[in-house]
JSON list of C-alpha atoms in Angstrom, two decimals:
[
{"chain": "A", "resi": 801, "resn": "GLY", "atom": "CA", "xyz": [201.33, -135.92, 16.58]},
{"chain": "A", "resi": 802, "resn": "GLN", "atom": "CA", "xyz": [200.62, -132.82, 16.73]},
{"chain": "A", "resi": 803, "resn": "ASN", "atom": "CA", "xyz": [203.56, -130.43, 18.30]},
{"chain": "A", "resi": 804, "resn": "ILE", "atom": "CA", "xyz": [204.09, -126.74, 18.25]},
{"chain": "A", "resi": 805, "resn": "ASP", "atom": "CA", "xyz": [207.11, -125.65, 19.70]},
{"chain": "A", "resi": 806, "resn": "GLN", "atom": "CA", "xyz": [208.87, -122.90, 20.96]},
{"chain": "A", "resi": 807, "resn": "PRO", "atom": "CA", "xyz": [212.35, -121.35, 22.81]},
{"chain": "A", "resi": 808, "resn": "THR", "atom": "CA", "xyz": [212.20, -121.78, 27.00]},
{"chain": "A", "resi": 809, "resn": "GLU", "atom": "CA", "xyz": [213.28, -118.25, 27.20]},
{"chain": "A", "resi": 810, "resn": "MET", "atom": "CA", "xyz": [214.63, -115.32, 26.06]},
{"chain": "A", "resi": 811, "resn": "THR", "atom": "CA", "xyz": [216.26, -112.13, 27.03]},
{"chain": "A", "resi": 812, "resn": "ALA", "atom": "CA", "xyz": [216.72, -108.80, 26.11]},
{"chain": "A", "resi": 813, "resn": "THR", "atom": "CA", "xyz": [217.66, -105.65, 26.43]},
{"chain": "A", "resi": 814, "resn": "GLU", "atom": "CA", "xyz": [215.13, -102.16, 26.87]},
{"chain": "A", "resi": 815, "resn": "GLY", "atom": "CA", "xyz": [215.06, -100.20, 23.95]},
{"chain": "A", "resi": 816, "resn": "ALA", "atom": "CA", "xyz": [216.19, -103.66, 21.73]},
{"chain": "A", "resi": 817, "resn": "ILE", "atom": "CA", "xyz": [214.61, -105.60, 19.42]},
{"chain": "A", "resi": 818, "resn": "VAL", "atom": "CA", "xyz": [213.53, -109.35, 20.32]},
{"chain": "A", "resi": 819, "resn": "GLN", "atom": "CA", "xyz": [212.14, -112.16, 17.33]},
{"chain": "A", "resi": 820, "resn": "ILE", "atom": "CA", "xyz": [210.76, -115.18, 19.36]},
{"chain": "A", "resi": 821, "resn": "ASN", "atom": "CA", "xyz": [210.20, -118.00, 16.90]},
{"chain": "A", "resi": 822, "resn": "CYS", "atom": "CA", "xyz": [207.57, -120.71, 16.60]},
{"chain": "A", "resi": 823, "resn": "THR", "atom": "CA", "xyz": [207.52, -123.95, 14.45]},
{"chain": "A", "resi": 824, "resn": "TYR", "atom": "CA", "xyz": [204.13, -126.65, 14.50]},
{"chain": "A", "resi": 825, "resn": "GLN", "atom": "CA", "xyz": [203.41, -129.24, 12.67]},
{"chain": "A", "resi": 826, "resn": "THR", "atom": "CA", "xyz": [199.89, -129.82, 13.13]},
{"chain": "A", "resi": 827, "resn": "SER", "atom": "CA", "xyz": [196.61, -131.80, 12.09]},
{"chain": "A", "resi": 828, "resn": "GLY", "atom": "CA", "xyz": [194.87, -129.01, 9.42]},
{"chain": "A", "resi": 829, "resn": "PHE", "atom": "CA", "xyz": [195.22, -125.18, 9.69]},
{"chain": "A", "resi": 830, "resn": "ASN", "atom": "CA", "xyz": [192.93, -122.63, 10.60]},
{"chain": "A", "resi": 831, "resn": "GLY", "atom": "CA", "xyz": [194.86, -120.00, 12.30]},
{"chain": "A", "resi": 832, "resn": "LEU", "atom": "CA", "xyz": [197.33, -118.68, 14.68]},
{"chain": "A", "resi": 833, "resn": "PHE", "atom": "CA", "xyz": [197.80, -117.28, 17.94]},
{"chain": "A", "resi": 834, "resn": "TRP", "atom": "CA", "xyz": [200.11, -115.40, 20.18]},
{"chain": "A", "resi": 835, "resn": "TYR", "atom": "CA", "xyz": [199.50, -114.84, 23.43]},
{"chain": "A", "resi": 836, "resn": "GLN", "atom": "CA", "xyz": [200.90, -112.64, 26.38]},
{"chain": "A", "resi": 837, "resn": "GLN", "atom": "CA", "xyz": [201.71, -113.60, 29.84]},
{"chain": "A", "resi": 838, "resn": "HIS", "atom": "CA", "xyz": [202.22, -112.41, 32.29]},
{"chain": "A", "resi": 839, "resn": "ALA", "atom": "CA", "xyz": [203.66, -113.98, 35.67]},
{"chain": "A", "resi": 840, "resn": "GLY", "atom": "CA", "xyz": [200.08, -114.41, 37.71]},
{"chain": "A", "resi": 841, "resn": "GLU", "atom": "CA", "xyz": [197.76, -113.16, 35.21]},
{"chain": "A", "resi": 842, "resn": "ALA", "atom": "CA", "xyz": [195.84, -114.63, 32.54]},
{"chain": "A", "resi": 843, "resn": "PRO", "atom": "CA", "xyz": [196.85, -114.56, 29.02]},
{"chain": "A", "resi": 844, "resn": "THR", "atom": "CA", "xyz": [196.42, -111.75, 26.66]},
{"chain": "A", "resi": 845, "resn": "PHE", "atom": "CA", "xyz": [195.55, -111.59, 23.24]},
{"chain": "A", "resi": 846, "resn": "LEU", "atom": "CA", "xyz": [198.12, -110.78, 21.17]},
{"chain": "A", "resi": 847, "resn": "SER", "atom": "CA", "xyz": [197.91, -111.26, 17.98]},
{"chain": "A", "resi": 848, "resn": "TYR", "atom": "CA", "xyz": [195.71, -113.52, 15.39]},
{"chain": "A", "resi": 849, "resn": "ASN", "atom": "CA", "xyz": [198.05, -114.87, 11.36]},
{"chain": "A", "resi": 850, "resn": "VAL", "atom": "CA", "xyz": [195.60, -117.27, 8.63]},
{"chain": "A", "resi": 851, "resn": "LEU", "atom": "CA", "xyz": [197.76, -115.94, 5.57]},
{"chain": "A", "resi": 852, "resn": "ASP", "atom": "CA", "xyz": [200.71, -115.03, 4.93]},
{"chain": "A", "resi": 853, "resn": "GLY", "atom": "CA", "xyz": [202.49, -112.45, 6.06]},
{"chain": "A", "resi": 854, "resn": "LEU", "atom": "CA", "xyz": [203.58, -109.94, 8.37]},
{"chain": "A", "resi": 855, "resn": "GLU", "atom": "CA", "xyz": [201.47, -108.12, 10.49]},
{"chain": "A", "resi": 856, "resn": "GLU", "atom": "CA", "xyz": [202.12, -105.30, 12.31]},
{"chain": "A", "resi": 857, "resn": "LYS", "atom": "CA", "xyz": [200.39, -103.51, 15.34]},
{"chain": "A", "resi": 858, "resn": "GLY", "atom": "CA", "xyz": [202.24, -100.96, 17.40]},
{"chain": "A", "resi": 859, "resn": "ARG", "atom": "CA", "xyz": [205.50, -102.00, 18.23]},
{"chain": "A", "resi": 860, "resn": "PHE", "atom": "CA", "xyz": [204.19, -106.25, 18.08]},
{"chain": "A", "resi": 861, "resn": "SER", "atom": "CA", "xyz": [204.54, -107.46, 14.77]},
{"chain": "A", "resi": 862, "resn": "SER", "atom": "CA", "xyz": [203.84, -111.65, 13.67]},
{"chain": "A", "resi": 863, "resn": "PHE", "atom": "CA", "xyz": [204.30, -113.16, 11.28]},
{"chain": "A", "resi": 864, "resn": "LEU", "atom": "CA", "xyz": [203.70, -116.50, 9.54]},
{"chain": "A", "resi": 865, "resn": "SER", "atom": "CA", "xyz": [204.69, -119.04, 6.54]},
{"chain": "A", "resi": 866, "resn": "ARG", "atom": "CA", "xyz": [202.50, -122.19, 5.41]},
{"chain": "A", "resi": 867, "resn": "SER", "atom": "CA", "xyz": [204.72, -123.69, 3.93]},
{"chain": "A", "resi": 868, "resn": "LYS", "atom": "CA", "xyz": [208.12, -123.62, 6.25]},
{"chain": "A", "resi": 869, "resn": "GLY", "atom": "CA", "xyz": [205.37, -123.84, 9.37]},
{"chain": "A", "resi": 870, "resn": "TYR", "atom": "CA", "xyz": [206.66, -120.82, 11.29]},
{"chain": "A", "resi": 871, "resn": "SER", "atom": "CA", "xyz": [205.81, -118.25, 13.04]},
{"chain": "A", "resi": 872, "resn": "TYR", "atom": "CA", "xyz": [207.92, -115.94, 14.44]},
{"chain": "A", "resi": 873, "resn": "LEU", "atom": "CA", "xyz": [206.49, -112.75, 16.92]},
{"chain": "A", "resi": 874, "resn": "LEU", "atom": "CA", "xyz": [208.29, -109.19, 16.70]},
{"chain": "A", "resi": 875, "resn": "LEU", "atom": "CA", "xyz": [208.98, -106.85, 19.91]},
{"chain": "A", "resi": 876, "resn": "LYS", "atom": "CA", "xyz": [210.11, -103.71, 19.20]},
{"chain": "A", "resi": 877, "resn": "GLU", "atom": "CA", "xyz": [212.00, -100.80, 21.64]},
{"chain": "A", "resi": 878, "resn": "LEU", "atom": "CA", "xyz": [211.30, -103.25, 24.57]},
{"chain": "A", "resi": 879, "resn": "GLN", "atom": "CA", "xyz": [210.00, -102.25, 27.68]},
{"chain": "A", "resi": 880, "resn": "MET", "atom": "CA", "xyz": [210.72, -103.73, 31.61]},
{"chain": "A", "resi": 881, "resn": "LYS", "atom": "CA", "xyz": [205.99, -103.91, 30.71]},
{"chain": "A", "resi": 882, "resn": "ASP", "atom": "CA", "xyz": [207.87, -106.64, 28.77]},
{"chain": "A", "resi": 883, "resn": "SER", "atom": "CA", "xyz": [208.31, -108.94, 30.52]},
{"chain": "A", "resi": 884, "resn": "ALA", "atom": "CA", "xyz": [206.79, -112.09, 29.97]},
{"chain": "A", "resi": 885, "resn": "SER", "atom": "CA", "xyz": [205.33, -115.02, 28.59]},
{"chain": "A", "resi": 886, "resn": "TYR", "atom": "CA", "xyz": [204.82, -115.23, 24.98]},
{"chain": "A", "resi": 887, "resn": "LEU", "atom": "CA", "xyz": [201.95, -118.11, 23.66]},
{"chain": "A", "resi": 888, "resn": "CYS", "atom": "CA", "xyz": [201.67, -118.92, 20.22]},
{"chain": "A", "resi": 889, "resn": "ALA", "atom": "CA", "xyz": [199.01, -121.77, 19.24]},
{"chain": "A", "resi": 890, "resn": "VAL", "atom": "CA", "xyz": [197.52, -123.49, 16.26]},
{"chain": "A", "resi": 891, "resn": "SER", "atom": "CA", "xyz": [193.69, -124.07, 14.89]},
{"chain": "A", "resi": 892, "resn": "ASP", "atom": "CA", "xyz": [194.00, -127.51, 13.30]},
{"chain": "A", "resi": 893, "resn": "SER", "atom": "CA", "xyz": [191.94, -128.76, 11.35]},
{"chain": "A", "resi": 894, "resn": "ASN", "atom": "CA", "xyz": [188.17, -128.90, 13.62]},
{"chain": "A", "resi": 895, "resn": "TYR", "atom": "CA", "xyz": [189.54, -125.30, 14.74]},
{"chain": "A", "resi": 896, "resn": "GLN", "atom": "CA", "xyz": [190.58, -127.16, 18.01]},
{"chain": "A", "resi": 897, "resn": "LEU", "atom": "CA", "xyz": [193.53, -124.65, 19.08]},
{"chain": "A", "resi": 898, "resn": "ILE", "atom": "CA", "xyz": [197.48, -126.62, 20.27]},
{"chain": "A", "resi": 899, "resn": "TRP", "atom": "CA", "xyz": [199.77, -124.43, 22.04]},
{"chain": "A", "resi": 900, "resn": "GLY", "atom": "CA", "xyz": [202.32, -123.95, 22.57]},
{"chain": "A", "resi": 901, "resn": "ALA", "atom": "CA", "xyz": [204.49, -124.17, 25.70]},
{"chain": "A", "resi": 902, "resn": "GLY", "atom": "CA", "xyz": [205.17, -120.12, 25.40]},
{"chain": "A", "resi": 903, "resn": "THR", "atom": "CA", "xyz": [208.54, -119.02, 25.97]},
{"chain": "A", "resi": 904, "resn": "LYS", "atom": "CA", "xyz": [209.53, -116.50, 28.75]},
{"chain": "A", "resi": 905, "resn": "LEU", "atom": "CA", "xyz": [210.94, -113.58, 28.25]},
{"chain": "A", "resi": 906, "resn": "ILE", "atom": "CA", "xyz": [213.01, -111.81, 30.24]},
{"chain": "A", "resi": 907, "resn": "ILE", "atom": "CA", "xyz": [213.71, -108.03, 30.28]},
{"chain": "A", "resi": 908, "resn": "LYS", "atom": "CA", "xyz": [217.45, -106.37, 31.30]},
{"chain": "A", "resi": 909, "resn": "PRO", "atom": "CA", "xyz": [217.59, -102.56, 32.26]},
{"chain": "B", "resi": 1251, "resn": "LYS", "atom": "CA", "xyz": [182.19, -104.66, 31.07]},
{"chain": "B", "resi": 1252, "resn": "ALA", "atom": "CA", "xyz": [183.18, -107.50, 33.28]},
{"chain": "B", "resi": 1253, "resn": "GLY", "atom": "CA", "xyz": [186.70, -109.99, 32.23]},
{"chain": "B", "resi": 1254, "resn": "VAL", "atom": "CA", "xyz": [186.21, -113.59, 32.91]},
{"chain": "B", "resi": 1255, "resn": "THR", "atom": "CA", "xyz": [186.24, -114.49, 36.99]},
{"chain": "B", "resi": 1256, "resn": "GLN", "atom": "CA", "xyz": [187.30, -117.14, 38.51]},
{"chain": "B", "resi": 1257, "resn": "THR", "atom": "CA", "xyz": [186.39, -118.82, 41.57]},
{"chain": "B", "resi": 1258, "resn": "PRO", "atom": "CA", "xyz": [188.19, -119.91, 44.19]},
{"chain": "B", "resi": 1259, "resn": "ARG", "atom": "CA", "xyz": [192.20, -118.73, 43.18]},
{"chain": "B", "resi": 1260, "resn": "TYR", "atom": "CA", "xyz": [193.83, -120.18, 45.37]},
{"chain": "B", "resi": 1261, "resn": "LEU", "atom": "CA", "xyz": [192.76, -124.28, 46.19]},
{"chain": "B", "resi": 1262, "resn": "ILE", "atom": "CA", "xyz": [194.83, -126.66, 48.99]},
{"chain": "B", "resi": 1263, "resn": "LYS", "atom": "CA", "xyz": [192.63, -130.19, 48.51]},
{"chain": "B", "resi": 1264, "resn": "THR", "atom": "CA", "xyz": [194.26, -133.34, 49.57]},
{"chain": "B", "resi": 1265, "resn": "ARG", "atom": "CA", "xyz": [194.68, -137.30, 47.37]},
{"chain": "B", "resi": 1266, "resn": "GLY", "atom": "CA", "xyz": [191.83, -138.47, 46.71]},
{"chain": "B", "resi": 1267, "resn": "GLN", "atom": "CA", "xyz": [189.38, -135.38, 47.25]},
{"chain": "B", "resi": 1268, "resn": "GLN", "atom": "CA", "xyz": [187.28, -133.88, 45.05]},
{"chain": "B", "resi": 1269, "resn": "VAL", "atom": "CA", "xyz": [186.38, -129.96, 43.94]},
{"chain": "B", "resi": 1270, "resn": "THR", "atom": "CA", "xyz": [184.60, -127.77, 42.00]},
{"chain": "B", "resi": 1271, "resn": "LEU", "atom": "CA", "xyz": [186.03, -124.92, 40.01]},
{"chain": "B", "resi": 1272, "resn": "SER", "atom": "CA", "xyz": [184.12, -122.38, 38.46]},
{"chain": "B", "resi": 1273, "resn": "CYS", "atom": "CA", "xyz": [183.49, -119.98, 35.93]},
{"chain": "B", "resi": 1274, "resn": "SER", "atom": "CA", "xyz": [181.82, -116.11, 34.64]},
{"chain": "B", "resi": 1275, "resn": "PRO", "atom": "CA", "xyz": [182.53, -116.22, 30.93]},
{"chain": "B", "resi": 1276, "resn": "ILE", "atom": "CA", "xyz": [182.32, -112.53, 29.25]},
{"chain": "B", "resi": 1277, "resn": "SER", "atom": "CA", "xyz": [179.11, -111.13, 29.00]},
{"chain": "B", "resi": 1278, "resn": "GLY", "atom": "CA", "xyz": [177.15, -112.04, 25.38]},
{"chain": "B", "resi": 1279, "resn": "HIS", "atom": "CA", "xyz": [180.02, -114.68, 25.40]},
{"chain": "B", "resi": 1280, "resn": "ARG", "atom": "CA", "xyz": [178.45, -117.99, 24.96]},
{"chain": "B", "resi": 1281, "resn": "SER", "atom": "CA", "xyz": [181.49, -120.90, 24.35]},
{"chain": "B", "resi": 1282, "resn": "VAL", "atom": "CA", "xyz": [183.58, -122.13, 27.35]},
{"chain": "B", "resi": 1283, "resn": "SER", "atom": "CA", "xyz": [187.08, -123.23, 27.42]},
{"chain": "B", "resi": 1284, "resn": "TRP", "atom": "CA", "xyz": [188.89, -124.88, 30.07]},
{"chain": "B", "resi": 1285, "resn": "TYR", "atom": "CA", "xyz": [192.77, -125.58, 30.46]},
{"chain": "B", "resi": 1286, "resn": "GLN", "atom": "CA", "xyz": [195.01, -126.76, 32.70]},
{"chain": "B", "resi": 1287, "resn": "GLN", "atom": "CA", "xyz": [198.59, -124.48, 31.84]},
{"chain": "B", "resi": 1288, "resn": "THR", "atom": "CA", "xyz": [202.01, -126.60, 33.98]},
{"chain": "B", "resi": 1289, "resn": "PRO", "atom": "CA", "xyz": [205.37, -125.33, 34.66]},
{"chain": "B", "resi": 1290, "resn": "GLY", "atom": "CA", "xyz": [206.80, -126.22, 31.07]},
{"chain": "B", "resi": 1291, "resn": "GLN", "atom": "CA", "xyz": [203.03, -128.00, 29.75]},
{"chain": "B", "resi": 1292, "resn": "GLY", "atom": "CA", "xyz": [201.71, -125.15, 27.84]},
{"chain": "B", "resi": 1293, "resn": "LEU", "atom": "CA", "xyz": [198.33, -125.26, 27.62]},
{"chain": "B", "resi": 1294, "resn": "GLN", "atom": "CA", "xyz": [196.66, -128.49, 27.69]},
{"chain": "B", "resi": 1295, "resn": "PHE", "atom": "CA", "xyz": [193.24, -128.36, 26.41]},
{"chain": "B", "resi": 1296, "resn": "LEU", "atom": "CA", "xyz": [190.28, -129.90, 29.04]},
{"chain": "B", "resi": 1297, "resn": "PHE", "atom": "CA", "xyz": [186.61, -129.08, 26.86]},
{"chain": "B", "resi": 1298, "resn": "GLU", "atom": "CA", "xyz": [184.96, -126.24, 25.24]},
{"chain": "B", "resi": 1299, "resn": "TYR", "atom": "CA", "xyz": [181.06, -125.74, 26.49]},
{"chain": "B", "resi": 1300, "resn": "PHE", "atom": "CA", "xyz": [178.50, -123.71, 24.22]},
{"chain": "B", "resi": 1301, "resn": "SER", "atom": "CA", "xyz": [175.29, -122.92, 24.83]},
{"chain": "B", "resi": 1302, "resn": "GLU", "atom": "CA", "xyz": [175.23, -125.88, 27.76]},
{"chain": "B", "resi": 1303, "resn": "THR", "atom": "CA", "xyz": [176.45, -128.59, 25.03]},
{"chain": "B", "resi": 1304, "resn": "GLN", "atom": "CA", "xyz": [180.00, -130.37, 25.40]},
{"chain": "B", "resi": 1305, "resn": "ARG", "atom": "CA", "xyz": [181.50, -129.73, 21.80]},
{"chain": "B", "resi": 1306, "resn": "ASN", "atom": "CA", "xyz": [185.37, -130.53, 22.07]},
{"chain": "B", "resi": 1307, "resn": "LYS", "atom": "CA", "xyz": [186.68, -132.76, 24.92]},
{"chain": "B", "resi": 1308, "resn": "GLY", "atom": "CA", "xyz": [191.15, -132.75, 25.36]},
{"chain": "B", "resi": 1309, "resn": "ASN", "atom": "CA", "xyz": [192.73, -135.94, 26.61]},
{"chain": "B", "resi": 1310, "resn": "PHE", "atom": "CA", "xyz": [191.80, -136.48, 30.37]},
{"chain": "B", "resi": 1311, "resn": "PRO", "atom": "CA", "xyz": [190.09, -138.96, 31.89]},
{"chain": "B", "resi": 1312, "resn": "GLY", "atom": "CA", "xyz": [186.89, -139.23, 33.19]},
{"chain": "B", "resi": 1313, "resn": "ARG", "atom": "CA", "xyz": [187.92, -138.20, 36.74]},
{"chain": "B", "resi": 1314, "resn": "PHE", "atom": "CA", "xyz": [187.71, -134.39, 34.97]},
{"chain": "B", "resi": 1315, "resn": "SER", "atom": "CA", "xyz": [184.31, -133.02, 33.71]},
{"chain": "B", "resi": 1316, "resn": "GLY", "atom": "CA", "xyz": [182.30, -129.70, 32.81]},
{"chain": "B", "resi": 1317, "resn": "ARG", "atom": "CA", "xyz": [178.83, -127.98, 32.31]},
{"chain": "B", "resi": 1318, "resn": "GLN", "atom": "CA", "xyz": [177.79, -125.41, 31.31]},
{"chain": "B", "resi": 1319, "resn": "PHE", "atom": "CA", "xyz": [174.54, -123.67, 32.70]},
{"chain": "B", "resi": 1320, "resn": "SER", "atom": "CA", "xyz": [171.41, -121.82, 30.53]},
{"chain": "B", "resi": 1321, "resn": "ASN", "atom": "CA", "xyz": [173.32, -118.43, 31.79]},
{"chain": "B", "resi": 1322, "resn": "SER", "atom": "CA", "xyz": [176.28, -119.28, 30.29]},
{"chain": "B", "resi": 1323, "resn": "ARG", "atom": "CA", "xyz": [178.73, -119.78, 33.29]},
{"chain": "B", "resi": 1324, "resn": "SER", "atom": "CA", "xyz": [180.31, -123.38, 33.24]},
{"chain": "B", "resi": 1325, "resn": "GLU", "atom": "CA", "xyz": [181.50, -125.71, 36.02]},
{"chain": "B", "resi": 1326, "resn": "MET", "atom": "CA", "xyz": [184.46, -128.10, 35.83]},
{"chain": "B", "resi": 1327, "resn": "ASN", "atom": "CA", "xyz": [185.05, -131.29, 38.39]},
{"chain": "B", "resi": 1328, "resn": "VAL", "atom": "CA", "xyz": [187.66, -133.18, 39.05]},
{"chain": "B", "resi": 1329, "resn": "SER", "atom": "CA", "xyz": [186.90, -136.07, 41.18]},
{"chain": "B", "resi": 1330, "resn": "THR", "atom": "CA", "xyz": [189.72, -138.42, 42.77]},
{"chain": "B", "resi": 1331, "resn": "LEU", "atom": "CA", "xyz": [192.00, -135.73, 42.86]},
{"chain": "B", "resi": 1332, "resn": "GLU", "atom": "CA", "xyz": [195.38, -137.06, 42.55]},
{"chain": "B", "resi": 1333, "resn": "LEU", "atom": "CA", "xyz": [199.11, -135.37, 42.89]},
{"chain": "B", "resi": 1334, "resn": "GLY", "atom": "CA", "xyz": [199.66, -135.16, 39.10]},
{"chain": "B", "resi": 1335, "resn": "ASP", "atom": "CA", "xyz": [196.47, -132.43, 39.29]},
{"chain": "B", "resi": 1336, "resn": "SER", "atom": "CA", "xyz": [198.05, -129.35, 40.71]},
{"chain": "B", "resi": 1337, "resn": "ALA", "atom": "CA", "xyz": [198.36, -127.13, 38.43]},
{"chain": "B", "resi": 1338, "resn": "LEU", "atom": "CA", "xyz": [196.53, -123.77, 37.55]},
{"chain": "B", "resi": 1339, "resn": "TYR", "atom": "CA", "xyz": [193.53, -123.87, 35.51]},
{"chain": "B", "resi": 1340, "resn": "LEU", "atom": "CA", "xyz": [192.32, -121.52, 33.53]},
{"chain": "B", "resi": 1341, "resn": "CYS", "atom": "CA", "xyz": [189.06, -121.46, 31.64]},
{"chain": "B", "resi": 1342, "resn": "ALA", "atom": "CA", "xyz": [188.32, -118.81, 28.12]},
{"chain": "B", "resi": 1343, "resn": "SER", "atom": "CA", "xyz": [185.28, -117.39, 26.89]},
{"chain": "B", "resi": 1344, "resn": "SER", "atom": "CA", "xyz": [185.50, -116.65, 23.20]},
{"chain": "B", "resi": 1345, "resn": "LEU", "atom": "CA", "xyz": [182.26, -115.17, 21.13]},
{"chain": "B", "resi": 1346, "resn": "ALA", "atom": "CA", "xyz": [181.65, -118.40, 18.92]},
{"chain": "B", "resi": 1347, "resn": "GLY", "atom": "CA", "xyz": [184.37, -120.35, 20.06]},
{"chain": "B", "resi": 1348, "resn": "GLY", "atom": "CA", "xyz": [184.53, -124.30, 18.70]},
{"chain": "B", "resi": 1349, "resn": "PHE", "atom": "CA", "xyz": [183.65, -125.68, 15.78]},
{"chain": "B", "resi": 1350, "resn": "GLY", "atom": "CA", "xyz": [184.37, -122.64, 12.57]},
{"chain": "B", "resi": 1351, "resn": "SER", "atom": "CA", "xyz": [185.61, -119.71, 14.02]},
{"chain": "B", "resi": 1352, "resn": "ASN", "atom": "CA", "xyz": [188.69, -118.84, 15.43]},
{"chain": "B", "resi": 1353, "resn": "SER", "atom": "CA", "xyz": [186.75, -116.02, 17.76]},
{"chain": "B", "resi": 1354, "resn": "PRO", "atom": "CA", "xyz": [190.02, -115.03, 20.73]},
{"chain": "B", "resi": 1355, "resn": "LEU", "atom": "CA", "xyz": [189.55, -116.09, 23.31]},
{"chain": "B", "resi": 1356, "resn": "HIS", "atom": "CA", "xyz": [189.49, -114.26, 27.12]},
{"chain": "B", "resi": 1357, "resn": "PHE", "atom": "CA", "xyz": [190.59, -115.08, 30.14]},
{"chain": "B", "resi": 1358, "resn": "GLY", "atom": "CA", "xyz": [190.40, -115.55, 33.39]},
{"chain": "B", "resi": 1359, "resn": "ASN", "atom": "CA", "xyz": [193.03, -115.66, 36.28]},
{"chain": "B", "resi": 1360, "resn": "GLY", "atom": "CA", "xyz": [192.48, -118.93, 36.77]},
{"chain": "B", "resi": 1361, "resn": "THR", "atom": "CA", "xyz": [191.86, -121.15, 39.79]},
{"chain": "B", "resi": 1362, "resn": "ARG", "atom": "CA", "xyz": [195.79, -122.64, 41.05]},
{"chain": "B", "resi": 1363, "resn": "LEU", "atom": "CA", "xyz": [194.78, -126.26, 42.74]},
{"chain": "B", "resi": 1364, "resn": "THR", "atom": "CA", "xyz": [197.52, -128.09, 45.42]},
{"chain": "B", "resi": 1365, "resn": "VAL", "atom": "CA", "xyz": [197.14, -131.74, 45.57]},
{"chain": "B", "resi": 1366, "resn": "THR", "atom": "CA", "xyz": [199.13, -132.87, 49.11]}
]
């Protein structure tokens, strides 16, 4: 079967750095997405990786290793507004998205 | 540019009833996908429509159905509601979506359905 694993919850301090991991086992691979979802709001697109390596977008970076079935989202200079759930999704061989259950990130002052 | 609009935002129904949810995609987006979100389960894919045709379908029973109109607006229907259908139903639109595309999804705020 197809499976995406993420930690359920993480806690970090304002101003610090946090890394949210995502491991996957899917039927084929056509890219990996990260989305952010604030409580009671719609998920919003953060990043897309299809090749190995690091993609940087301001305070957020996303890394992919296809051989290891592994990705992480790195958040730097954490702000209180970064408190949200972070969803990892993999596009399989049919370009269907397989979603992880999400990681709830709690930022403390 | 207006985002994805879902109506209604909240809905309370009783077991056995049916419900219809509506989704208006971003202008120009032809692909509309529907997801069910429950705590701890992540997003579960229901189906995807493109140009009025269902292109992909998830593993949900036949009680869940949908359609897309010529203006790309989409509706989702759930018949004979069960308690386990209580969830947040999210609609997402994208430029292309579906097979051969990795267009990012743009989500609506969802309809929270409670079945009692």
